[in-house]
Each structure stands twice: as structure tokens, then as C-alpha cells.
Tab-separated table of C-alpha atoms in Angstrom:
chain	number	residue	atom	x	y	z
A	87	MET	CA	2.766	-15.090	-9.098
A	88	THR	CA	-0.207	-16.823	-7.547
A	89	HIS	CA	-3.636	-15.792	-7.423
A	90	GLU	CA	-3.825	-13.846	-4.520
A	91	GLU	CA	-0.652	-11.889	-4.519
A	92	ILE	CA	-1.634	-10.562	-7.884
A	93	ILE	CA	-4.998	-9.500	-6.043
A	94	ALA	CA	-2.990	-7.896	-4.185
A	95	LEU	CA	-0.592	-6.433	-6.083
A	96	ILE	CA	-3.946	-5.069	-7.487
A	97	LYS	CA	-4.775	-3.887	-4.222
A	98	ARG	CA	-1.196	-2.090	-3.301
A	99	GLU	CA	-0.863	-0.507	-6.546
A	100	VAL	CA	-4.820	0.921	-7.181
A	101	LYS	CA	-6.221	2.548	-4.798
A	102	PRO	CA	-7.872	6.089	-3.931
A	103	ALA	CA	-5.833	9.650	-3.782
A	104	LEU	CA	-7.194	12.997	-3.837
A	105	GLY	CA	-4.817	15.294	-5.424
A	106	CYS	CA	-1.283	14.912	-7.266
A	107	THR	CA	-0.297	12.695	-5.844
A	108	GLU	CA	3.732	14.539	-5.241
A	109	PRO	CA	2.415	17.459	-2.721
A	110	ILE	CA	0.172	14.342	-1.288
A	111	ALA	CA	3.386	12.842	-0.407
A	112	VAL	CA	4.197	16.031	1.535
A	113	ALA	CA	0.790	16.909	2.627
A	114	LEU	CA	1.492	13.153	4.118
A	115	ALA	CA	4.414	13.480	5.641
A	116	VAL	CA	3.646	16.422	6.909
A	117	ALA	CA	0.870	14.903	8.723
A	118	LYS	CA	1.975	12.207	10.254
A	119	ALA	CA	5.104	14.638	12.125
A	120	VAL	CA	2.247	16.904	13.319
A	121	GLU	CA	0.346	13.374	14.759
A	122	ILE	CA	3.725	13.084	16.371
A	123	ILE	CA	3.827	16.207	18.185
A	124	SER	CA	0.858	15.805	19.325
A	125	GLU	CA	1.077	12.336	20.768
A	126	ASN	CA	4.173	13.588	22.393
A	127	CYS	CA	2.831	16.844	24.078
A	128	THR	CA	-0.376	18.211	25.495
A	129	CYS	CA	-2.905	19.895	23.021
A	130	SER	CA	-5.940	21.721	24.095
A	131	GLY	CA	-9.233	21.607	21.274
A	132	ASN	CA	-8.209	21.707	17.669
A	133	TRP	CA	-4.948	22.955	18.000
A	134	ARG	CA	-3.929	22.676	14.839
A	135	LEU	CA	-5.615	25.474	13.069
A	136	LYS	CA	-4.037	27.997	15.769
A	137	ALA	CA	0.145	26.603	16.574
A	138	ASP	CA	2.387	28.596	15.067
A	139	PHE	CA	3.394	25.973	12.883
A	140	ARG	CA	7.655	26.121	10.895
A	141	LEU	CA	7.274	23.241	7.901
A	142	ASP	CA	11.090	22.324	6.250
A	143	ILE	CA	10.382	20.198	3.376
A	144	SER	CA	13.683	18.477	1.435
A	145	VAL	CA	12.258	16.396	-1.315
A	146	SER	CA	13.883	14.860	-4.440
A	147	GLY	CA	13.748	16.786	-8.196
A	148	ASN	CA	11.113	14.996	-9.168
A	149	ILE	CA	8.796	15.714	-6.258
A	150	LEU	CA	9.104	19.281	-7.047
A	151	LYS	CA	9.055	18.861	-10.547
A	152	ASN	CA	5.811	17.202	-10.245
A	153	GLY	CA	4.171	19.694	-7.411
A	154	MET	CA	5.780	23.059	-8.407
A	155	GLY	CA	2.479	24.049	-11.580
A	156	VAL	CA	-0.128	21.799	-10.286
A	157	GLY	CA	-3.136	22.844	-8.441
A	158	ILE	CA	-3.791	21.342	-4.599
A	159	PRO	CA	-7.966	20.674	-3.601
A	160	GLY	CA	-9.975	23.247	-2.223
A	161	THR	CA	-7.369	25.842	-2.460
A	162	GLY	CA	-7.290	27.639	-5.755
A	163	MET	CA	-3.320	27.785	-5.903
A	164	VAL	CA	-0.846	25.732	-6.937
A	165	GLY	CA	2.758	24.026	-5.423
A	166	LEU	CA	4.122	22.330	-2.614
A	167	PRO	CA	4.375	24.622	-0.024
A	168	VAL	CA	0.263	24.808	0.713
A	169	ALA	CA	0.086	21.622	0.244
A	170	ALA	CA	2.121	21.351	3.222
A	171	ALA	CA	0.776	23.378	5.177
A	172	LEU	CA	-2.425	21.478	4.927
A	173	GLY	CA	-1.193	18.422	5.852
A	174	ALA	CA	0.029	20.514	9.242
A	175	VAL	CA	-3.295	21.746	9.727
A	176	CYS	CA	-5.937	19.270	8.109
A	177	GLY	CA	-3.978	16.119	7.550
A	178	ASP	CA	-4.594	12.390	8.336
A	179	SER	CA	-1.762	9.786	7.765
A	180	SER	CA	-4.108	7.387	8.434
A	181	ARG	CA	-6.026	8.042	5.202
A	182	GLY	CA	-2.603	7.247	2.844
A	183	LEU	CA	-2.896	9.194	-0.413
A	184	GLU	CA	-6.454	10.651	0.686
A	185	VAL	CA	-4.494	12.988	4.049
A	186	LEU	CA	-6.538	15.509	3.076
A	187	SER	CA	-9.962	14.263	3.026
A	188	ALA	CA	-11.388	16.189	6.086
A	189	LEU	CA	-10.214	19.785	3.998
A	190	ASN	CA	-12.587	22.438	5.056
A	191	LYS	CA	-12.399	26.075	4.543
A	192	ASP	CA	-11.232	27.298	8.054
A	193	ALA	CA	-8.244	24.361	6.881
A	194	VAL	CA	-7.621	25.746	3.894
A	195	ALA	CA	-7.339	30.000	5.473
A	196	ARG	CA	-5.388	28.551	8.096
A	197	ALA	CA	-2.779	26.653	5.294
A	198	LYS	CA	-2.964	30.427	2.862
A	199	GLU	CA	-2.185	32.224	5.976
A	200	LEU	CA	0.857	30.334	7.034
A	201	VAL	CA	2.261	30.230	3.385
A	202	ALA	CA	1.889	34.187	3.313
A	203	ARG	CA	3.538	34.367	5.951
A	204	LYS	CA	6.697	32.664	4.939
A	205	LYS	CA	6.345	29.727	7.674
A	206	VAL	CA	6.665	26.686	4.882
A	207	LYS	CA	10.565	26.093	3.605
A	208	VAL	CA	10.828	23.763	0.087
A	209	SER	CA	14.171	22.625	-0.653
A	210	VAL	CA	16.237	20.210	-3.048
A	211	ALA	CA	17.136	17.346	-0.812
A	212	ASP	CA	20.316	15.512	-1.542
A	213	THR	CA	19.915	11.769	-2.366
A	214	GLU	CA	19.850	8.949	-4.379
A	215	HIS	CA	15.791	8.266	-4.780
A	216	LEU	CA	13.671	9.872	-7.439
A	217	LEU	CA	10.740	9.571	-4.525
A	218	TYR	CA	11.723	11.424	-1.844
A	219	VAL	CA	10.216	13.624	1.092
A	220	LYS	CA	11.431	14.856	5.001
A	221	ALA	CA	9.185	16.776	6.399
A	222	THR	CA	10.650	18.452	9.357
A	223	VAL	CA	7.567	20.306	11.739
A	224	ALA	CA	8.185	22.715	14.664
A	225	VAL	CA	5.548	24.265	16.603
A	226	GLU	CA	6.515	28.015	17.658
A	227	GLY	CA	4.204	28.293	21.178
A	228	GLY	CA	0.967	28.896	21.739
A	229	ALA	CA	-1.250	25.866	21.398
A	230	ILE	CA	0.492	23.307	23.035
A	231	ALA	CA	0.236	23.159	26.657
A	232	SER	CA	3.175	21.137	27.847
A	233	ALA	CA	5.888	20.263	26.153
A	234	GLU	CA	9.363	21.648	25.813
A	235	VAL	CA	10.161	25.001	24.016
A	236	ASP	CA	9.159	24.019	20.172
A	237	PRO	CA	8.526	21.011	20.304
A	238	HIS	CA	9.558	19.290	16.754
A	239	ALA	CA	9.149	15.912	14.746
A	240	TYR	CA	10.028	14.753	11.181
A	241	ALA	CA	8.704	11.976	8.764
A	242	VAL	CA	10.105	10.299	5.342
A	243	ILE	CA	8.584	9.243	2.906
A	244	GLU	CA	10.854	7.448	-0.059
A	245	ASP	CA	9.838	5.382	-2.925
A	246	ASP	CA	6.352	5.004	-2.893
A	247	HIS	CA	3.994	7.777	-2.157
A	248	ASP	CA	2.865	6.205	0.837
A	249	ARG	CA	5.974	4.571	2.509
A	250	ILE	CA	6.437	6.024	5.405
A	251	VAL	CA	10.369	4.718	6.647
A	252	GLU	CA	10.945	7.177	9.079
A	253	THR	CA	10.355	9.306	12.202
A	254	SER	CA	11.156	11.321	14.856
A	255	TYR	CA	10.486	13.574	17.279
A	256	ALA	CA	12.566	15.798	19.596
A	257	ASP	CA	15.586	14.505	17.444
A	258	LYS	CA	15.227	11.013	19.314
A	259	ILE	CA	14.115	8.455	16.278
A	260	LEU	CA	11.284	6.614	16.597
A	261	MET	CA	11.121	4.308	13.857
A	262	SER	CA	12.828	3.433	11.024
A	263	SER	CA	13.055	0.634	8.322
A	264	GLU	CA	14.162	-0.163	4.947
A	265	SER	CA	13.442	1.748	1.726
A	266	GLY	CA	11.163	0.887	-0.649
A	267	ALA	CA	14.550	0.509	-3.533
A	268	ALA	CA	15.296	-1.852	-0.231
A	269	ALA	CA	12.382	-3.825	-0.271
A	270	THR	CA	11.780	-4.175	-3.519
A	271	GLU	CA	15.855	-4.723	-4.753
A	272	ARG	CA	14.810	-7.754	-2.308
A	273	SER	CA	11.777	-9.002	-3.645
A	274	THR	CA	13.238	-8.364	-7.453
A	275	ASP	CA	14.279	-11.957	-7.333
A	276	GLU	CA	10.211	-13.113	-6.550
A	277	TYR	CA	9.034	-10.840	-9.840
A	278	ASP	CA	7.242	-13.335	-11.755
A	279	LEU	CA	4.533	-11.500	-13.388
A	280	ASN	CA	4.552	-10.466	-17.370
A	281	VAL	CA	1.876	-10.482	-20.519
A	282	GLN	CA	0.796	-14.020	-20.996
A	283	VAL	CA	0.230	-14.878	-16.974
A	284	ILE	CA	-1.939	-10.983	-16.955
A	285	VAL	CA	-3.897	-11.651	-19.821
A	286	ASP	CA	-4.392	-15.605	-18.461
A	287	PHE	CA	-5.533	-14.003	-15.146
A	288	ALA	CA	-7.456	-11.287	-16.600
A	289	ARG	CA	-9.532	-14.595	-18.343
A	290	THR	CA	-9.666	-15.943	-15.972
A	291	ALA	CA	-10.260	-15.034	-12.602
A	292	PRO	CA	-13.416	-15.894	-10.391
A	293	PHE	CA	-15.372	-12.349	-10.505
A	294	GLU	CA	-16.009	-11.930	-7.527
A	295	ASP	CA	-12.355	-11.828	-7.143
A	296	ILE	CA	-11.882	-9.101	-8.909
A	297	LYS	CA	-14.636	-6.775	-9.473
A	298	PHE	CA	-13.800	-4.496	-6.703
A	299	ILE	CA	-11.607	-2.879	-9.427
A	300	LEU	CA	-15.222	-1.750	-10.761
A	301	GLN	CA	-14.389	1.072	-8.710
A	302	ASP	CA	-11.765	2.998	-11.372
A	303	ARG	CA	-15.302	3.599	-12.669
A	304	THR	CA	-17.271	5.386	-9.641
A	305	TYR	CA	-14.090	7.455	-8.912
A	306	ASN	CA	-12.578	8.372	-12.347
A	307	LEU	CA	-16.343	8.971	-14.412
A	308	ALA	CA	-17.130	10.784	-11.485
A	309	LEU	CA	-13.724	12.926	-11.947
A	310	ALA	CA	-14.456	13.292	-15.618
A	311	LYS	CA	-18.694	14.144	-15.535
A	312	GLU	CA	-16.682	16.979	-12.963
A	313	GLY	CA	-14.310	18.247	-15.389
A	314	LEU	CA	-16.700	17.917	-17.982
A	315	ARG	CA	-19.524	20.209	-15.608
A	316	GLY	CA	-17.404	22.630	-14.339
A	317	ASP	CA	-14.401	25.065	-16.557
A	318	TYR	CA	-10.986	23.425	-14.629
A	319	GLY	CA	-7.457	24.023	-16.058
A	320	LEU	CA	-7.224	24.277	-20.074
A	321	GLN	CA	-10.912	22.561	-20.649
A	322	VAL	CA	-9.324	19.848	-22.930
A	323	GLY	CA	-11.526	17.013	-22.356
A	324	LYS	CA	-15.189	19.839	-22.804
A	325	THR	CA	-13.485	21.340	-25.185
A	326	ILE	CA	-13.176	17.708	-27.053
A	327	ARG	CA	-17.082	17.179	-26.164
A	328	GLU	CA	-18.081	20.307	-27.252
A	329	ASN	CA	-16.295	20.299	-31.020
A	330	GLN	CA	-17.909	17.002	-31.803
A	331	GLU	CA	-19.671	18.141	-34.736
A	332	GLU	CA	-17.516	21.067	-36.386
A	333	VAL	CA	-13.962	18.726	-35.840
A	334	PHE	CA	-14.078	15.871	-33.937
A	335	GLY	CA	-16.982	13.853	-34.901
A	336	ASP	CA	-19.026	11.653	-32.540
A	337	ASP	CA	-17.490	8.316	-32.241
A	338	PHE	CA	-15.857	6.356	-29.827
A	339	LEU	CA	-12.202	7.701	-30.210
A	340	SER	CA	-13.579	11.420	-29.858
A	341	TYR	CA	-15.425	10.350	-26.767
A	342	ALA	CA	-12.741	8.062	-25.089
A	343	MET	CA	-10.413	11.345	-25.590
A	344	GLY	CA	-12.720	13.315	-24.088
A	345	LEU	CA	-14.109	11.374	-21.207
A	346	THR	CA	-10.296	11.015	-19.839
A	347	ALA	CA	-9.293	14.610	-20.585
A	348	ALA	CA	-11.997	15.733	-18.890
A	349	ALA	CA	-10.993	13.604	-15.826
A	350	SER	CA	-7.217	15.114	-15.626
A	351	ASP	CA	-8.995	18.757	-16.025
A	352	ALA	CA	-10.435	18.610	-13.087
A	353	ARG	CA	-7.934	16.611	-10.997
A	354	MET	CA	-5.175	18.739	-12.142
A	355	ALA	CA	-6.696	21.870	-11.804
A	356	GLY	CA	-7.782	21.068	-8.188
A	357	CYS	CA	-11.120	19.176	-7.875
A	358	THR	CA	-11.516	17.795	-4.523
A	359	LEU	CA	-12.733	14.184	-6.184
A	360	PRO	CA	-10.221	11.603	-5.578
A	361	ALA	CA	-9.080	10.012	-8.840
A	362	MET	CA	-8.218	5.737	-8.404
A	363	SER	CA	-4.946	6.100	-9.143
A	364	ASN	CA	-2.264	3.511	-10.282
A	365	SER	CA	1.259	3.063	-9.591
A	366	GLY	CA	1.274	6.506	-6.885
A	367	SER	CA	-0.237	8.642	-10.255
A	368	GLY	CA	-3.495	9.688	-10.666
A	369	ASN	CA	-3.666	10.601	-14.012
A	370	GLN	CA	-2.276	7.237	-14.934
A	371	GLY	CA	-4.969	5.637	-13.332
A	372	ILE	CA	-7.302	8.156	-14.678
A	373	THR	CA	-5.819	7.447	-18.531
A	374	VAL	CA	-5.472	3.497	-17.882
A	375	SER	CA	-8.812	3.406	-16.757
A	376	MET	CA	-11.134	5.445	-18.729
A	377	PRO	CA	-10.720	4.664	-22.315
A	378	VAL	CA	-12.146	1.338	-21.370
A	379	ILE	CA	-14.461	2.765	-18.923
A	380	ALA	CA	-16.062	5.216	-22.963
A	381	TYR	CA	-15.773	2.126	-24.411
A	382	ALA	CA	-17.649	-0.147	-22.080
A	383	LEU	CA	-20.276	2.519	-21.554
A	384	LYS	CA	-20.615	3.630	-25.538
A	385	TYR	CA	-21.108	0.028	-26.258
A	386	GLU	CA	-23.169	-1.096	-23.110
A	387	VAL	CA	-20.853	-3.525	-21.923
A	388	ASP	CA	-21.617	-5.699	-18.941
A	389	ASP	CA	-19.692	-5.467	-15.225
A	390	GLU	CA	-18.495	-8.425	-15.538
A	391	SER	CA	-15.684	-8.068	-19.455
A	392	LEU	CA	-15.709	-4.285	-18.047
A	393	ALA	CA	-13.627	-5.470	-14.936
A	394	ARG	CA	-11.518	-8.256	-16.378
A	395	ALA	CA	-10.122	-5.097	-19.115
A	396	LEU	CA	-10.036	-3.278	-16.629
A	397	ILE	CA	-7.598	-5.723	-14.144
A	398	LEU	CA	-5.781	-6.258	-17.848
A	399	SER	CA	-4.570	-2.603	-18.441
A	400	ASN	CA	-3.692	-1.651	-14.767
A	401	LEU	CA	-1.950	-4.965	-14.485
A	402	VAL	CA	-0.061	-4.351	-18.116
A	403	ALA	CA	0.392	-0.435	-16.877
A	404	ILE	CA	2.266	-2.012	-13.294
A	405	HIS	CA	4.532	-4.188	-15.258
A	406	ILE	CA	5.775	-1.973	-17.447
A	407	LYS	CA	6.293	0.961	-14.539
A	408	HIS	CA	8.360	-2.780	-12.568
A	409	TYR	CA	11.120	-1.790	-14.671
A	410	LEU	CA	10.447	2.011	-15.416
A	411	GLY	CA	10.114	3.292	-11.833
A	412	LYS	CA	7.418	5.661	-10.434
A	413	LEU	CA	8.973	8.686	-11.119
A	414	SER	CA	10.827	9.656	-14.713
A	415	ALA	CA	11.505	11.600	-16.711
A	416	LEU	CA	9.053	9.622	-19.393
A	417	CYS	CA	5.823	11.121	-18.994
A	418	GLY	CA	3.297	8.091	-17.357
A	419	CYS	CA	0.969	8.335	-20.050
A	420	VAL	CA	2.763	6.184	-21.679
A	421	VAL	CA	2.684	3.409	-19.288
A	422	ALA	CA	-1.189	4.521	-18.639
A	423	SER	CA	-2.281	4.741	-22.398
A	424	THR	CA	-0.555	1.423	-22.977
A	425	GLY	CA	-2.622	-0.758	-20.536
A	426	SER	CA	-5.874	1.125	-22.071
A	427	ALA	CA	-5.080	-0.035	-25.891
A	428	CYS	CA	-4.826	-3.381	-24.175
A	429	GLY	CA	-8.102	-3.665	-22.251
A	430	ILE	CA	-9.329	-2.053	-25.283
A	431	VAL	CA	-8.070	-4.847	-27.522
A	432	TYR	CA	-9.593	-7.230	-24.897
A	433	LEU	CA	-12.786	-5.587	-25.373
A	434	GLN	CA	-12.900	-5.996	-28.776
A	435	GLY	CA	-12.297	-9.887	-28.759
A	436	GLY	CA	-8.779	-9.957	-28.848
A	437	GLY	CA	-6.221	-12.455	-27.867
A	438	TYR	CA	-2.696	-12.517	-26.292
A	439	ASP	CA	-1.334	-12.369	-30.007
A	440	GLN	CA	-3.158	-8.514	-30.257
A	441	ILE	CA	-2.571	-7.550	-26.802
A	442	CYS	CA	1.478	-8.167	-27.484
A	443	ALA	CA	1.177	-6.488	-30.767
A	444	ALA	CA	-0.820	-3.381	-29.265
A	445	ILE	CA	2.196	-2.889	-26.271
A	446	LYS	CA	4.507	-2.651	-29.226
A	447	ASN	CA	2.525	-0.265	-31.187
A	448	MET	CA	2.617	2.065	-28.331
A	449	ALA	CA	5.962	1.146	-27.608
A	450	GLY	CA	7.615	2.560	-31.618
A	451	ASN	CA	5.005	5.548	-30.306
A	452	ILE	CA	4.776	7.556	-28.374
A	453	THR	CA	7.837	6.040	-25.850
A	454	GLY	CA	9.350	9.305	-25.842
A	455	MET	CA	7.292	11.270	-24.090
A	456	VAL	CA	8.580	13.677	-21.570
A	457	CYS	CA	7.497	14.756	-18.295
A	458	ASP	CA	7.531	18.177	-17.312
A	459	GLY	CA	6.109	17.885	-14.415
A	460	ALA	CA	2.320	17.819	-13.297
A	461	LYS	CA	0.281	20.459	-14.249
A	462	VAL	CA	-3.119	21.688	-16.785
A	463	GLY	CA	-1.899	20.410	-19.727
A	464	CYS	CA	-1.488	17.105	-18.539
A	465	ALA	CA	-5.372	16.836	-20.051
A	466	MET	CA	-3.397	17.527	-23.553
A	467	LYS	CA	-0.804	14.729	-23.070
A	468	VAL	CA	-3.588	11.891	-21.735
A	469	ALA	CA	-5.745	12.897	-24.778
A	470	SER	CA	-3.182	12.341	-27.121
A	471	GLY	CA	-1.882	8.921	-25.349
A	472	VAL	CA	-5.950	7.807	-25.870
A	473	SER	CA	-5.857	8.692	-29.069
A	474	CYS	CA	-2.825	6.382	-29.978
A	475	ALA	CA	-3.828	4.148	-27.703
A	476	VAL	CA	-6.981	3.410	-29.630
A	477	GLN	CA	-4.657	3.706	-32.860
A	478	SER	CA	-2.498	0.774	-31.918
A	479	ALA	CA	-5.289	-1.105	-30.580
A	480	VAL	CA	-7.304	-0.636	-33.835
A	481	LEU	CA	-3.662	-1.457	-35.975
A	482	ALA	CA	-2.975	-4.685	-33.663
A	483	LEU	CA	-6.865	-6.190	-33.830
A	484	ARG	CA	-6.063	-6.059	-37.815
A	485	GLY	CA	-2.659	-7.620	-37.409
A	486	THR	CA	-0.371	-4.873	-37.876
A	487	CYS	CA	2.152	-4.561	-35.446
A	488	ILE	CA	5.914	-2.980	-35.242
A	489	PRO	CA	8.421	-4.995	-36.565
A	490	SER	CA	11.716	-5.737	-34.278
A	491	THR	CA	13.026	-4.259	-36.849
A	492	ASP	CA	11.924	-1.056	-35.702
A	493	GLY	CA	13.714	0.223	-33.334
A	494	ILE	CA	13.535	-0.517	-29.852
A	495	ILE	CA	10.546	-2.830	-30.220
A	496	GLU	CA	11.588	-6.665	-30.044
A	497	ASP	CA	10.155	-10.055	-30.773
A	498	ASP	CA	9.723	-10.941	-27.008
A	499	VAL	CA	7.069	-8.233	-25.983
A	500	GLU	CA	9.272	-8.690	-22.505
A	501	LYS	CA	12.604	-6.612	-23.830
A	502	THR	CA	10.565	-4.516	-25.416
A	503	ILE	CA	8.862	-3.251	-22.167
A	504	ARG	CA	12.095	-3.803	-20.736
A	505	ASN	CA	12.940	-1.983	-23.038
A	506	ILE	CA	10.684	1.070	-22.309
A	507	GLY	CA	12.222	0.770	-18.605
A	508	THR	CA	15.966	1.646	-19.474
A	509	ILE	CA	14.923	4.343	-21.529
A	510	GLY	CA	13.450	5.555	-19.059
A	511	SER	CA	14.847	4.957	-16.065
A	512	ALA	CA	18.896	4.826	-17.093
A	513	GLY	CA	18.118	6.646	-20.468
A	514	MET	CA	17.036	9.711	-19.728
A	515	LYS	CA	17.845	10.634	-16.238
A	516	THR	CA	19.838	13.873	-18.041
A	517	THR	CA	17.048	14.877	-20.102
A	518	ASP	CA	15.161	14.655	-15.923
A	519	HIS	CA	17.857	16.810	-15.098
A	520	MET	CA	17.825	19.273	-17.846
A	521	ILE	CA	13.886	19.878	-17.638
A	522	LEU	CA	13.377	20.387	-13.943
A	523	ASP	CA	16.551	23.333	-14.543
A	524	ILE	CA	14.439	24.824	-16.730
A	525	MET	CA	11.458	24.055	-15.182
A	526	LEU	CA	13.483	26.518	-11.682
A	527	CYS	CA	15.204	28.964	-14.032
A	528	LYS	CA	12.151	30.473	-15.588
């Protein structure tokens, strides 16, 4: 991949997201459908706060799994229905994964009212897409001055959280494009990224071209500080930092675990601050960056070195996700913490061989961690991932690497990465269905 292609890849996969990206994808699809209605009707004033919406949301099992128990920003509620309702009353699809950036108390109150009146229906779609949302919106009179009876529209998202592939108004298709899966399949032969290329790029790219990645620190450190200030979720990060003398100590490991978990605490509990995401996940964006940022803060690393480490950590995570897919039964923390292990190795002076060793150490450690949906408990998995990342980095820097005689590890780091992807995307399909069945039957 060329220098420009790698920069474009990072900017496509690393971007701000307000709220957990699965319910946010639902809100985005709803917002787009509402905007289509607005464009085709005569609407007066702030009609969206008054309209009697009827929302029919059809999602893939993985979207449902990750949307059932996670906090929705500013609402004190969890789940897809309130996210969908917020998309209707205040969503702005032009903002992408920050679709709910215009959130306010009036919008929250109206969204809660729509949910209470059972105006939002969520069902599981019959689809092969792991990431799929179809939001059908109808307006049942009142706020629209001139339109056919009950104007209705829909928008479909596939394969990426912000990729709208089809829209319709009044049963007429307005736009239809190839799905993300088709686009990915078409471009697979052009994919030419590997760990060696990633390391070389992180080391040699002009600082001016990559310093944008320092936004990781701006967004995710703000979330971490908010998580430490407030009483969010399970307060995992706060508990680690407040028990440093008796239990955890005041070393880098506990500092990194505390900051990273605190950011996840805040995000999973519905904090209204955005995260800088990676590969469509805010938690992955937090986990891939905060341990590296924590190291830079504790040891006063300069901005250029931090930027290069963050480029490395983000690209390693993106590279692994290329084989794994955006959603799977494998916890994204595994991928993200592998990236942060590489970033820590880099900041401690490690080279390509040590970075490969860190990846293999991670693959042989926590690859089996399952994803049982997005929720406040994710902060505990994040803390575990950070702990493993630091262990793996320290061992790699000492020249210790899990050998190819062990499990899924191979001498070739690229084959090891592909093994992780195969296990998560193909091998754990039954696990994914079983987890969702358990969650739905509780």
C-alpha cells in the first residue's frame, strides 16, 4: 500500500464516535430515513419533536447483541429502542457516528415518550450480514403540512457502522449501492498491508502527515478523566486508581489499566463525550490507544514518538480486523490490546522482531475471550486486555515469544494473525449464536 493509501485507511477506520457504535448505527439509519421524509414533505418548525413517529427496526443478531445492554448517551437508559427514537427526534446523518451530537433534554424526553408509547419495534433480520440495520420510519400525521397519508421511508446500513447502502421513500428506491461486503471482496486482492509495512510506515512517515492521530489523546483521555471523576458503570478504572496503595500499586501497569478502564466505564454507561474509535468500535479505539497514551504521560514521551506509537497500534488493530471482520464472537479487546502492546514495545525501543513477538504473545494468551455484547462489564475485559498487553510487551522486549509449537502460533506473524481471524470469524459462529440465545432467553 502506498503512503497515501495507508493514511486514507487510518482516517477511514479511526474517527470520533458518540456512544456505542451498534445503537449509533441504528440511530444513523433512522436519522437518514427521517431526513428523507423531511426532504419530500412540507414540514413546519421543529417538527421532529412533535411528530408521531412509528419506527420499525430490523437488525442482525450481532447488532442486537451489542445494543441490548449498553448505555445510550444522555438518557440513563440502555438498548436500541431509545437510540432509534433519538435518531428520529434529533439525529443528523451528516455527522456519521456522531449522529446524536445535537442531543438535548427535549430530545431525550421526546425519545423516552416514543419508547414508552411502544412506537419503536426492534426485530432480528434474516440476513447473512453480521452488521445490518434497516430502519423504516412512518409519520402518523400532525407535524407534516402536506404529504400523502402516513409518509414513510427507510434506510439500510450494511457491513460498516456508517455505510448506508440503500434508501427509499414511499416504496420507491432512491439510492442503492453495493454492500460493504461486496466492496471489501472486490478490494481484497489490492490489500497489501502487513506488520513489516506497518512498522516501516510508523517509523518513517513524516510527522506532519501523521500528527492527526494525536486526536486519540484528545478524545480518549478526556473520556478517561471523566470516568475517573464520575460514578460510571462498574467504576472499574476508578477502583483500580483508588486502590493503588493496598492492591494495585502505583506502577505503569495499574496506571494504564485504570485510565483505559475508566474511559470504557464512562462510554459504556452513556457518557455524552465521544470516543476516538478504531474499526467501528469506540471501546477498541480506547483500548488500542489509552495504554500507549498512559505510557507517554507517565514517562513524558514527546508528541512525535507518541504519534508514531499510536499509528503503529491503530494499524496493527486494523490489520487484524481485516481478517476478523467488524463484528464477531471474539471480543474486540483482544485485537485492540494487541495493537497497544505493539505501541508500548515501540515506545520502549523495540523493533520489528519484538513487535512480532508481542503479537504472538497476545495471540497465545487471550484469543479465546468472547464478546457477550456491549455493556458496562466491558470495562473489566478492557482492564484484562491492558494487563495482557503490558505482559506481552515486557516479555517481547526480553526476547521471550510463545513458540510455534504452541496452539495457533506460527513462525510467520502474518499466519498467526490470519489464524486469529479464522477462529473469530468462522470457528466461533456457533458460539456467537449461542451467546445471543442465552442473552435473549434470560
